[in-house]
Amino acid sequence: MPPTTDTEFMNRALALGRAAMARGEVPVGALLVRGEEVLGEGSNCPVGTHDPTAHAEILALRDAGQRLGDYRLTDTTLYVTLEPCIMCASALVHARVSRVVFGAWDPKAGAAGSITNIFGMRELNHRVDVFGGVLAEECGLLLRSFFEARRQ
């Protein structure tokens, strides 16, 4: 049975984050959904690909765009384990994503309210609904455990 709630989809994003962690990447996972259909998935891999744009959100957008043959990803929701950065938030606006649901807040790079709010900029030509804090404890724990292990 496919996931149908924000929590179920976020659990799937967490699994993608754990896959990134297993590769030595910052454990962030993302998936783009329309209705109950997953259109695209991604997990962080900038280190392994030598690509600073290889964030989970960007990869999920690329995956969906390739599958659909269109970069306009209207009527979709992106689930991501960490608050999007400025680059990712801007890409989500450009792709016309309808909604973003994220887990942990990012006080150092978050662009959905932590350091800035790209989604709230009136000057942009598209609005994205944003909801943060879904499975925030689980998402935050995954990130903390990754960075604690790296400091040892």
mmCIF file with all atom_site columns, C-alpha atoms in Angstrom:
data_model
loop_
_atom_site.group_PDB
_atom_site.id
_atom_site.type_symbol
_atom_site.label_atom_id
_atom_site.label_alt_id
_atom_site.label_comp_id
_atom_site.label_asym_id
_atom_site.label_entity_id
_atom_site.label_seq_id
_atom_site.pdbx_PDB_ins_code
_atom_site.Cartn_x
_atom_site.Cartn_y
_atom_site.Cartn_z
_atom_site.occupancy
_atom_site.B_iso_or_equiv
_atom_site.pdbx_formal_charge
_atom_site.auth_seq_id
_atom_site.auth_comp_id
_atom_site.auth_asym_id
_atom_site.auth_atom_id
_atom_site.pdbx_PDB_model_num
ATOM 1   C CA . MET A 1 1   ? 0.000  0.000  0.000   1.00 0.00 ? 1   MET A CA 1
ATOM 2   C CA . PRO A 1 2   ? 1.515  3.398  -0.973  1.00 0.00 ? 2   PRO A CA 1
ATOM 3   C CA . PRO A 1 3   ? 2.120  6.123  1.622   1.00 0.00 ? 3   PRO A CA 1
ATOM 4   C CA . THR A 1 4   ? -0.760 8.564  1.930   1.00 0.00 ? 4   THR A CA 1
ATOM 5   C CA . THR A 1 5   ? 0.060  10.929 4.786   1.00 0.00 ? 5   THR A CA 1
ATOM 6   C CA . ASP A 1 6   ? 2.757  13.494 5.451   1.00 0.00 ? 6   ASP A CA 1
ATOM 7   C CA . THR A 1 7   ? 4.209  11.241 8.137   1.00 0.00 ? 7   THR A CA 1
ATOM 8   C CA . GLU A 1 8   ? 4.329  8.208  5.845   1.00 0.00 ? 8   GLU A CA 1
ATOM 9   C CA . PHE A 1 9   ? 6.008  10.157 3.054   1.00 0.00 ? 9   PHE A CA 1
ATOM 10  C CA . MET A 1 10  ? 8.462  11.705 5.526   1.00 0.00 ? 10  MET A CA 1
ATOM 11  C CA . ASN A 1 11  ? 9.379  8.223  6.729   1.00 0.00 ? 11  ASN A CA 1
ATOM 12  C CA . ARG A 1 12  ? 10.236 7.372  3.139   1.00 0.00 ? 12  ARG A CA 1
ATOM 13  C CA . ALA A 1 13  ? 12.367 10.542 2.921   1.00 0.00 ? 13  ALA A CA 1
ATOM 14  C CA . LEU A 1 14  ? 14.124 9.462  6.126   1.00 0.00 ? 14  LEU A CA 1
ATOM 15  C CA . ALA A 1 15  ? 14.995 6.134  4.475   1.00 0.00 ? 15  ALA A CA 1
ATOM 16  C CA . LEU A 1 16  ? 16.566 8.085  1.608   1.00 0.00 ? 16  LEU A CA 1
ATOM 17  C CA . GLY A 1 17  ? 18.477 10.170 4.157   1.00 0.00 ? 17  GLY A CA 1
ATOM 18  C CA . ARG A 1 18  ? 19.814 7.013  5.790   1.00 0.00 ? 18  ARG A CA 1
ATOM 19  C CA . ALA A 1 19  ? 20.983 5.828  2.350   1.00 0.00 ? 19  ALA A CA 1
ATOM 20  C CA . ALA A 1 20  ? 22.927 9.089  1.936   1.00 0.00 ? 20  ALA A CA 1
ATOM 21  C CA . MET A 1 21  ? 24.467 8.603  5.383   1.00 0.00 ? 21  MET A CA 1
ATOM 22  C CA . ALA A 1 22  ? 25.585 5.075  4.427   1.00 0.00 ? 22  ALA A CA 1
ATOM 23  C CA . ARG A 1 23  ? 27.490 6.669  1.522   1.00 0.00 ? 23  ARG A CA 1
ATOM 24  C CA . GLY A 1 24  ? 29.156 9.203  3.841   1.00 0.00 ? 24  GLY A CA 1
ATOM 25  C CA . GLU A 1 25  ? 26.944 12.078 2.713   1.00 0.00 ? 25  GLU A CA 1
ATOM 26  C CA . VAL A 1 26  ? 24.972 14.447 4.937   1.00 0.00 ? 26  VAL A CA 1
ATOM 27  C CA . PRO A 1 27  ? 21.802 12.402 5.588   1.00 0.00 ? 27  PRO A CA 1
ATOM 28  C CA . VAL A 1 28  ? 19.103 14.306 3.736   1.00 0.00 ? 28  VAL A CA 1
ATOM 29  C CA . GLY A 1 29  ? 16.432 12.595 1.680   1.00 0.00 ? 29  GLY A CA 1
ATOM 30  C CA . ALA A 1 30  ? 13.647 14.032 -0.475  1.00 0.00 ? 30  ALA A CA 1
ATOM 31  C CA . LEU A 1 31  ? 10.767 12.848 -2.594  1.00 0.00 ? 31  LEU A CA 1
ATOM 32  C CA . LEU A 1 32  ? 8.337  14.653 -4.848  1.00 0.00 ? 32  LEU A CA 1
ATOM 33  C CA . VAL A 1 33  ? 4.752  13.442 -4.807  1.00 0.00 ? 33  VAL A CA 1
ATOM 34  C CA . ARG A 1 34  ? 1.599  14.160 -6.797  1.00 0.00 ? 34  ARG A CA 1
ATOM 35  C CA . GLY A 1 35  ? -1.419 12.691 -5.070  1.00 0.00 ? 35  GLY A CA 1
ATOM 36  C CA . GLU A 1 36  ? -0.177 9.297  -3.890  1.00 0.00 ? 36  GLU A CA 1
ATOM 37  C CA . GLU A 1 37  ? 2.348  8.869  -6.725  1.00 0.00 ? 37  GLU A CA 1
ATOM 38  C CA . VAL A 1 38  ? 6.042  9.416  -6.071  1.00 0.00 ? 38  VAL A CA 1
ATOM 39  C CA . LEU A 1 39  ? 7.398  11.251 -9.119  1.00 0.00 ? 39  LEU A CA 1
ATOM 40  C CA . GLY A 1 40  ? 10.997 11.702 -8.026  1.00 0.00 ? 40  GLY A CA 1
ATOM 41  C CA . GLU A 1 41  ? 13.435 10.821 -5.273  1.00 0.00 ? 41  GLU A CA 1
ATOM 42  C CA . GLY A 1 42  ? 16.815 12.029 -4.162  1.00 0.00 ? 42  GLY A CA 1
ATOM 43  C CA . SER A 1 43  ? 19.341 11.788 -1.391  1.00 0.00 ? 43  SER A CA 1
ATOM 44  C CA . ASN A 1 44  ? 22.314 14.047 -0.822  1.00 0.00 ? 44  ASN A CA 1
ATOM 45  C CA . CYS A 1 45  ? 25.396 13.184 -2.865  1.00 0.00 ? 45  CYS A CA 1
ATOM 46  C CA . PRO A 1 46  ? 27.500 16.336 -3.474  1.00 0.00 ? 46  PRO A CA 1
ATOM 47  C CA . VAL A 1 47  ? 30.620 14.702 -2.012  1.00 0.00 ? 47  VAL A CA 1
ATOM 48  C CA . GLY A 1 48  ? 30.462 11.547 -4.106  1.00 0.00 ? 48  GLY A CA 1
ATOM 49  C CA . THR A 1 49  ? 29.474 13.314 -7.324  1.00 0.00 ? 49  THR A CA 1
ATOM 50  C CA . HIS A 1 50  ? 31.717 16.368 -6.835  1.00 0.00 ? 50  HIS A CA 1
ATOM 51  C CA . ASP A 1 51  ? 28.622 18.444 -7.546  1.00 0.00 ? 51  ASP A CA 1
ATOM 52  C CA . PRO A 1 52  ? 27.664 21.242 -5.138  1.00 0.00 ? 52  PRO A CA 1
ATOM 53  C CA . THR A 1 53  ? 24.097 21.205 -6.525  1.00 0.00 ? 53  THR A CA 1
ATOM 54  C CA . ALA A 1 54  ? 23.523 17.507 -5.755  1.00 0.00 ? 54  ALA A CA 1
ATOM 55  C CA . HIS A 1 55  ? 21.221 18.183 -2.819  1.00 0.00 ? 55  HIS A CA 1
ATOM 56  C CA . ALA A 1 56  ? 18.373 15.743 -2.189  1.00 0.00 ? 56  ALA A CA 1
ATOM 57  C CA . GLU A 1 57  ? 15.720 18.267 -3.269  1.00 0.00 ? 57  GLU A CA 1
ATOM 58  C CA . ILE A 1 58  ? 17.454 19.076 -6.557  1.00 0.00 ? 58  ILE A CA 1
ATOM 59  C CA . LEU A 1 59  ? 17.868 15.399 -7.366  1.00 0.00 ? 59  LEU A CA 1
ATOM 60  C CA . ALA A 1 60  ? 14.193 14.715 -6.627  1.00 0.00 ? 60  ALA A CA 1
ATOM 61  C CA . LEU A 1 61  ? 13.216 17.600 -8.938  1.00 0.00 ? 61  LEU A CA 1
ATOM 62  C CA . ARG A 1 62  ? 15.533 16.324 -11.691 1.00 0.00 ? 62  ARG A CA 1
ATOM 63  C CA . ASP A 1 63  ? 14.177 12.800 -11.343 1.00 0.00 ? 63  ASP A CA 1
ATOM 64  C CA . ALA A 1 64  ? 10.562 13.979 -11.587 1.00 0.00 ? 64  ALA A CA 1
ATOM 65  C CA . GLY A 1 65  ? 11.309 16.348 -14.465 1.00 0.00 ? 65  GLY A CA 1
ATOM 66  C CA . GLN A 1 66  ? 12.919 13.543 -16.461 1.00 0.00 ? 66  GLN A CA 1
ATOM 67  C CA . ARG A 1 67  ? 10.039 11.153 -15.762 1.00 0.00 ? 67  ARG A CA 1
ATOM 68  C CA . LEU A 1 68  ? 7.411  13.734 -16.721 1.00 0.00 ? 68  LEU A CA 1
ATOM 69  C CA . GLY A 1 69  ? 9.307  15.427 -19.546 1.00 0.00 ? 69  GLY A CA 1
ATOM 70  C CA . ASP A 1 70  ? 8.668  18.833 -17.974 1.00 0.00 ? 70  ASP A CA 1
ATOM 71  C CA . TYR A 1 71  ? 10.407 21.072 -15.455 1.00 0.00 ? 71  TYR A CA 1
ATOM 72  C CA . ARG A 1 72  ? 7.100  22.540 -14.305 1.00 0.00 ? 72  ARG A CA 1
ATOM 73  C CA . LEU A 1 73  ? 6.066  20.290 -11.447 1.00 0.00 ? 73  LEU A CA 1
ATOM 74  C CA . THR A 1 74  ? 2.684  21.754 -10.558 1.00 0.00 ? 74  THR A CA 1
ATOM 75  C CA . ASP A 1 75  ? 0.314  20.218 -8.023  1.00 0.00 ? 75  ASP A CA 1
ATOM 76  C CA . THR A 1 76  ? 3.169  18.436 -6.248  1.00 0.00 ? 76  THR A CA 1
ATOM 77  C CA . THR A 1 77  ? 4.476  18.195 -2.702  1.00 0.00 ? 77  THR A CA 1
ATOM 78  C CA . LEU A 1 78  ? 8.146  17.847 -1.841  1.00 0.00 ? 78  LEU A CA 1
ATOM 79  C CA . TYR A 1 79  ? 8.985  15.963 1.351   1.00 0.00 ? 79  TYR A CA 1
ATOM 80  C CA . VAL A 1 80  ? 12.483 16.570 2.680   1.00 0.00 ? 80  VAL A CA 1
ATOM 81  C CA . THR A 1 81  ? 14.125 15.711 5.979   1.00 0.00 ? 81  THR A CA 1
ATOM 82  C CA . LEU A 1 82  ? 15.840 19.105 6.395   1.00 0.00 ? 82  LEU A CA 1
ATOM 83  C CA . GLU A 1 83  ? 14.615 22.648 5.783   1.00 0.00 ? 83  GLU A CA 1
ATOM 84  C CA . PRO A 1 84  ? 15.630 23.598 2.211   1.00 0.00 ? 84  PRO A CA 1
ATOM 85  C CA . CYS A 1 85  ? 18.595 25.905 1.627   1.00 0.00 ? 85  CYS A CA 1
ATOM 86  C CA . ILE A 1 86  ? 18.391 29.023 -0.550  1.00 0.00 ? 86  ILE A CA 1
ATOM 87  C CA . MET A 1 87  ? 19.404 27.127 -3.710  1.00 0.00 ? 87  MET A CA 1
ATOM 88  C CA . CYS A 1 88  ? 16.830 24.394 -3.184  1.00 0.00 ? 88  CYS A CA 1
ATOM 89  C CA . ALA A 1 89  ? 14.044 26.755 -2.112  1.00 0.00 ? 89  ALA A CA 1
ATOM 90  C CA . SER A 1 90  ? 14.603 28.840 -5.238  1.00 0.00 ? 90  SER A CA 1
ATOM 91  C CA . ALA A 1 91  ? 14.517 25.741 -7.444  1.00 0.00 ? 91  ALA A CA 1
ATOM 92  C CA . LEU A 1 92  ? 11.258 24.652 -5.815  1.00 0.00 ? 92  LEU A CA 1
ATOM 93  C CA . VAL A 1 93  ? 9.694  28.025 -6.589  1.00 0.00 ? 93  VAL A CA 1
ATOM 94  C CA . HIS A 1 94  ? 10.976 27.896 -10.166 1.00 0.00 ? 94  HIS A CA 1
ATOM 95  C CA . ALA A 1 95  ? 9.592  24.366 -10.642 1.00 0.00 ? 95  ALA A CA 1
ATOM 96  C CA . ARG A 1 96  ? 6.171  25.544 -9.400  1.00 0.00 ? 96  ARG A CA 1
ATOM 97  C CA . VAL A 1 97  ? 6.016  22.975 -6.606  1.00 0.00 ? 97  VAL A CA 1
ATOM 98  C CA . SER A 1 98  ? 2.804  23.576 -4.649  1.00 0.00 ? 98  SER A CA 1
ATOM 99  C CA . ARG A 1 99  ? 3.837  22.463 -1.196  1.00 0.00 ? 99  ARG A CA 1
ATOM 100 C CA . VAL A 1 100 ? 6.976  21.682 0.811   1.00 0.00 ? 100 VAL A CA 1
ATOM 101 C CA . VAL A 1 101 ? 6.926  19.550 3.939   1.00 0.00 ? 101 VAL A CA 1
ATOM 102 C CA . PHE A 1 102 ? 10.181 19.315 5.858   1.00 0.00 ? 102 PHE A CA 1
ATOM 103 C CA . GLY A 1 103 ? 11.399 17.673 9.048   1.00 0.00 ? 103 GLY A CA 1
ATOM 104 C CA . ALA A 1 104 ? 14.237 19.398 10.882  1.00 0.00 ? 104 ALA A CA 1
ATOM 105 C CA . TRP A 1 105 ? 14.846 23.136 10.913  1.00 0.00 ? 105 TRP A CA 1
ATOM 106 C CA . ASP A 1 106 ? 18.260 24.317 9.685   1.00 0.00 ? 106 ASP A CA 1
ATOM 107 C CA . PRO A 1 107 ? 19.406 27.321 11.739  1.00 0.00 ? 107 PRO A CA 1
ATOM 108 C CA . LYS A 1 108 ? 22.567 27.745 9.645   1.00 0.00 ? 108 LYS A CA 1
ATOM 109 C CA . ALA A 1 109 ? 21.235 27.511 6.086   1.00 0.00 ? 109 ALA A CA 1
ATOM 110 C CA . GLY A 1 110 ? 17.443 27.165 6.157   1.00 0.00 ? 110 GLY A CA 1
ATOM 111 C CA . ALA A 1 111 ? 15.513 29.239 3.637   1.00 0.00 ? 111 ALA A CA 1
ATOM 112 C CA . ALA A 1 112 ? 11.980 28.482 4.854   1.00 0.00 ? 112 ALA A CA 1
ATOM 113 C CA . GLY A 1 113 ? 12.216 30.764 7.869   1.00 0.00 ? 113 GLY A CA 1
ATOM 114 C CA . SER A 1 114 ? 15.427 29.974 9.741   1.00 0.00 ? 114 SER A CA 1
ATOM 115 C CA . ILE A 1 115 ? 17.824 32.456 8.109   1.00 0.00 ? 115 ILE A CA 1
ATOM 116 C CA . THR A 1 116 ? 15.522 33.732 5.379   1.00 0.00 ? 116 THR A CA 1
ATOM 117 C CA . ASN A 1 117 ? 12.214 32.782 3.792   1.00 0.00 ? 117 ASN A CA 1
ATOM 118 C CA . ILE A 1 118 ? 12.413 32.418 0.031   1.00 0.00 ? 118 ILE A CA 1
ATOM 119 C CA . PHE A 1 119 ? 8.862  31.038 0.014   1.00 0.00 ? 119 PHE A CA 1
ATOM 120 C CA . GLY A 1 120 ? 7.507  34.213 1.593   1.00 0.00 ? 120 GLY A CA 1
ATOM 121 C CA . MET A 1 121 ? 9.038  36.657 -0.892  1.00 0.00 ? 121 MET A CA 1
ATOM 122 C CA . ARG A 1 122 ? 6.148  38.616 -2.415  1.00 0.00 ? 122 ARG A CA 1
ATOM 123 C CA . GLU A 1 123 ? 8.296  39.606 -5.388  1.00 0.00 ? 123 GLU A CA 1
ATOM 124 C CA . LEU A 1 124 ? 8.488  36.049 -6.702  1.00 0.00 ? 124 LEU A CA 1
ATOM 125 C CA . ASN A 1 125 ? 5.844  34.914 -9.168  1.00 0.00 ? 125 ASN A CA 1
ATOM 126 C CA . HIS A 1 126 ? 4.896  31.647 -7.435  1.00 0.00 ? 126 HIS A CA 1
ATOM 127 C CA . ARG A 1 127 ? 3.815  30.792 -3.907  1.00 0.00 ? 127 ARG A CA 1
ATOM 128 C CA . VAL A 1 128 ? 4.716  27.561 -2.170  1.00 0.00 ? 128 VAL A CA 1
ATOM 129 C CA . ASP A 1 129 ? 2.899  26.405 0.949   1.00 0.00 ? 129 ASP A CA 1
ATOM 130 C CA . VAL A 1 130 ? 5.422  25.292 3.571   1.00 0.00 ? 130 VAL A CA 1
ATOM 131 C CA . PHE A 1 131 ? 4.969  23.113 6.617   1.00 0.00 ? 131 PHE A CA 1
ATOM 132 C CA . GLY A 1 132 ? 7.959  22.335 8.829   1.00 0.00 ? 132 GLY A CA 1
ATOM 133 C CA . GLY A 1 133 ? 8.519  20.028 11.753  1.00 0.00 ? 133 GLY A CA 1
ATOM 134 C CA . VAL A 1 134 ? 7.078  16.739 10.447  1.00 0.00 ? 134 VAL A CA 1
ATOM 135 C CA . LEU A 1 135 ? 9.039  14.016 12.262  1.00 0.00 ? 135 LEU A CA 1
ATOM 136 C CA . ALA A 1 136 ? 11.423 16.778 13.336  1.00 0.00 ? 136 ALA A CA 1
ATOM 137 C CA . GLU A 1 137 ? 12.839 14.721 16.187  1.00 0.00 ? 137 GLU A CA 1
ATOM 138 C CA . GLU A 1 138 ? 13.660 11.736 13.962  1.00 0.00 ? 138 GLU A CA 1
ATOM 139 C CA . CYS A 1 139 ? 15.095 13.936 11.212  1.00 0.00 ? 139 CYS A CA 1
ATOM 140 C CA . GLY A 1 140 ? 17.176 15.937 13.677  1.00 0.00 ? 140 GLY A CA 1
ATOM 141 C CA . LEU A 1 141 ? 18.470 12.797 15.377  1.00 0.00 ? 141 LEU A CA 1
ATOM 142 C CA . LEU A 1 142 ? 19.661 11.392 12.047  1.00 0.00 ? 142 LEU A CA 1
ATOM 143 C CA . LEU A 1 143 ? 21.580 14.591 11.307  1.00 0.00 ? 143 LEU A CA 1
ATOM 144 C CA . ARG A 1 144 ? 23.032 14.875 14.830  1.00 0.00 ? 144 ARG A CA 1
ATOM 145 C CA . SER A 1 145 ? 24.213 11.260 14.814  1.00 0.00 ? 145 SER A CA 1
ATOM 146 C CA . PHE A 1 146 ? 25.937 11.806 11.464  1.00 0.00 ? 146 PHE A CA 1
ATOM 147 C CA . PHE A 1 147 ? 27.820 14.904 12.626  1.00 0.00 ? 147 PHE A CA 1
ATOM 148 C CA . GLU A 1 148 ? 28.674 13.451 16.042  1.00 0.00 ? 148 GLU A CA 1
ATOM 149 C CA . ALA A 1 149 ? 30.230 10.416 14.359  1.00 0.00 ? 149 ALA A CA 1
ATOM 150 C CA . ARG A 1 150 ? 32.274 12.699 12.081  1.00 0.00 ? 150 ARG A CA 1
ATOM 151 C CA . ARG A 1 151 ? 33.648 14.655 15.055  1.00 0.00 ? 151 ARG A CA 1
ATOM 152 C CA . GLN A 1 152 ? 35.013 11.513 16.768  1.00 0.00 ? 152 GLN A CA 1
#
